[in-house]
Amino acid sequence: MVRFDEFVGNEKLKDRLSKMIERKSVPQAMVFEGKQGLGKRTIVTHFVRALLCRDSNVRPCTACPTCAKTKNLAHPDVTIIDGSQAKALSIDAIRNIRSDSFVVPNEADYKVYLFFNADSMQEEAQNAILKILEEPAPYCVFIFTCENRSSLLPTVLSRAVSMELFPVDVFEATEAIKKILPDEQVNNIEKAAEIFCGNIGAAVDSLCSGEFTKLYETSLRVLKALTALDEFELLRESANFESEKELFSGCVSILSLAVRDALTLKFGGTRTVSGFDIDELAPLKALTSQQLLALKFELDETKASLLRNPNFTLLITRFCARMRKACGR
Ligand SMILES: [Zn+2]
């Protein structure tokens, strides 16, 4: 049995990885794909620790000498290559990896090569790695992590088993973040879990870095520009979004919650979830129900489009036009 500790959700993936180790049928090349914040590095670390652990029962046992070394992946049979660093992927460096891979493991039964941020690997580097994947030494395991597997060459992908990570549901994310950030205000955690659609890492990063505050301030400015029908301000804000996809995505989620709140208030409800106060929501509440529903529809559509990795610039332009139209322009 493999222990994944507090790694939340992704049950099928965990089960699959667990079975690979139990049945000793670990693929020689694997690609872990998932958006930033979903825990690719964390789950890979659990997997590698379990793979190398000497205990036969629950792995990683966290107590054996191997587990002590793999805690931070500092084991003589584990090599980490950061794809975002060109030097680590020079042709010479890959040649060294290749010759190293044919030297039998120092201590473990496997030799593991971790290529983090594999999205950043140039085609030339990928082709050089492909040579290693074509005829790997039997004890070698090559693991790649990326946000989008389409950035890897089809020839590399065809030699690897793909693993995809997904966000968890909002409730699960909220509970997990509470444990990670015990001092954070619970209502901020709830909002972050909702806004980042269950991406625990992205929510935690945003709360810790102060980005979360920036997100709220930006959303409030967009909300004001929109309800004041201030086209100039709206365009100015959307120009900033061009280079900040995460900010845009977060704002769309917050605005969607704000519109939901405005509808709630309109129909006599009192419980709001967006985090804006009643005064801030007042201009939205002044819109007709029909306008609010149209806004909600556009925001949800934009949210769905973002997940489909669209032409981002076009999406922002369309977003502004449709939002103005929904508000009555
Ligand atoms: Zn162990």
mmCIF file of N, CA, C and O in Angstrom, residues 86-87 89-96 124-125 128:
data_model
loop_
_atom_site.group_PDB
_atom_site.id
_atom_site.type_symbol
_atom_site.label_atom_id
_atom_site.label_comp_id
_atom_site.label_asym_id
_atom_site.label_seq_id
_atom_site.Cartn_x
_atom_site.Cartn_y
_atom_site.Cartn_z
ATOM 1 N N ALA A 86 17.788 26.423 -18.762
ATOM 2 C CA ALA A 86 18.363 25.975 -20.033
ATOM 3 C C ALA A 86 19.657 25.186 -19.820
ATOM 4 O O ALA A 86 19.900 24.180 -20.489
ATOM 5 N N LYS A 87 20.455 25.617 -18.835
ATOM 6 C CA LYS A 87 21.757 24.979 -18.606
ATOM 7 C C LYS A 87 21.589 23.496 -18.244
ATOM 8 O O LYS A 87 22.377 22.651 -18.666
ATOM 9 N N LEU A 89 19.596 21.581 -19.319
ATOM 10 C CA LEU A 89 19.149 20.799 -20.470
ATOM 11 C C LEU A 89 20.008 21.035 -21.711
ATOM 12 O O LEU A 89 19.560 20.823 -22.825
ATOM 13 N N SER A 90 21.239 21.468 -21.493
ATOM 14 C CA SER A 90 22.146 21.602 -22.635
ATOM 15 C C SER A 90 22.401 20.193 -23.172
ATOM 16 O O SER A 90 22.202 19.200 -22.463
ATOM 17 N N ILE A 91 22.834 20.125 -24.408
ATOM 18 C CA ILE A 91 23.055 18.803 -25.003
ATOM 19 C C ILE A 91 24.120 18.033 -24.209
ATOM 20 O O ILE A 91 23.992 16.831 -23.988
ATOM 21 N N ASP A 92 25.110 18.759 -23.703
ATOM 22 C CA ASP A 92 26.143 18.112 -22.878
ATOM 23 C C ASP A 92 25.538 17.528 -21.603
ATOM 24 O O ASP A 92 25.860 16.415 -21.204
ATOM 25 N N ALA A 93 24.666 18.335 -20.990
ATOM 26 C CA ALA A 93 24.043 17.877 -19.738
ATOM 27 C C ALA A 93 23.222 16.614 -19.986
ATOM 28 O O ALA A 93 23.264 15.669 -19.185
ATOM 29 N N ILE A 94 22.494 16.587 -21.086
ATOM 30 C CA ILE A 94 21.667 15.403 -21.374
ATOM 31 C C ILE A 94 22.546 14.190 -21.697
ATOM 32 O O ILE A 94 22.239 13.064 -21.305
ATOM 33 N N ARG A 95 23.656 14.457 -22.363
ATOM 34 C CA ARG A 95 24.606 13.369 -22.645
ATOM 35 C C ARG A 95 25.119 12.770 -21.321
ATOM 36 O O ARG A 95 25.216 11.549 -21.187
ATOM 37 N N ASN A 96 25.380 13.659 -20.364
ATOM 38 C CA ASN A 96 25.826 13.168 -19.047
ATOM 39 C C ASN A 96 24.743 12.341 -18.360
ATOM 40 O O ASN A 96 25.031 11.325 -17.734
ATOM 41 N N GLU A 124 15.122 20.522 -29.234
ATOM 42 C CA GLU A 124 16.435 19.874 -29.342
ATOM 43 C C GLU A 124 16.722 19.014 -28.099
ATOM 44 O O GLU A 124 17.171 17.866 -28.213
ATOM 45 N N ALA A 125 16.417 19.594 -26.931
ATOM 46 C CA ALA A 125 16.638 18.860 -25.681
ATOM 47 C C ALA A 125 15.720 17.641 -25.618
ATOM 48 O O ALA A 125 16.135 16.545 -25.229
ATOM 49 N N ALA A 128 17.015 14.875 -27.673
ATOM 50 C CA ALA A 128 18.164 14.211 -27.040
ATOM 51 C C ALA A 128 17.672 13.262 -25.938
ATOM 52 O O ALA A 128 18.187 12.153 -25.784
#
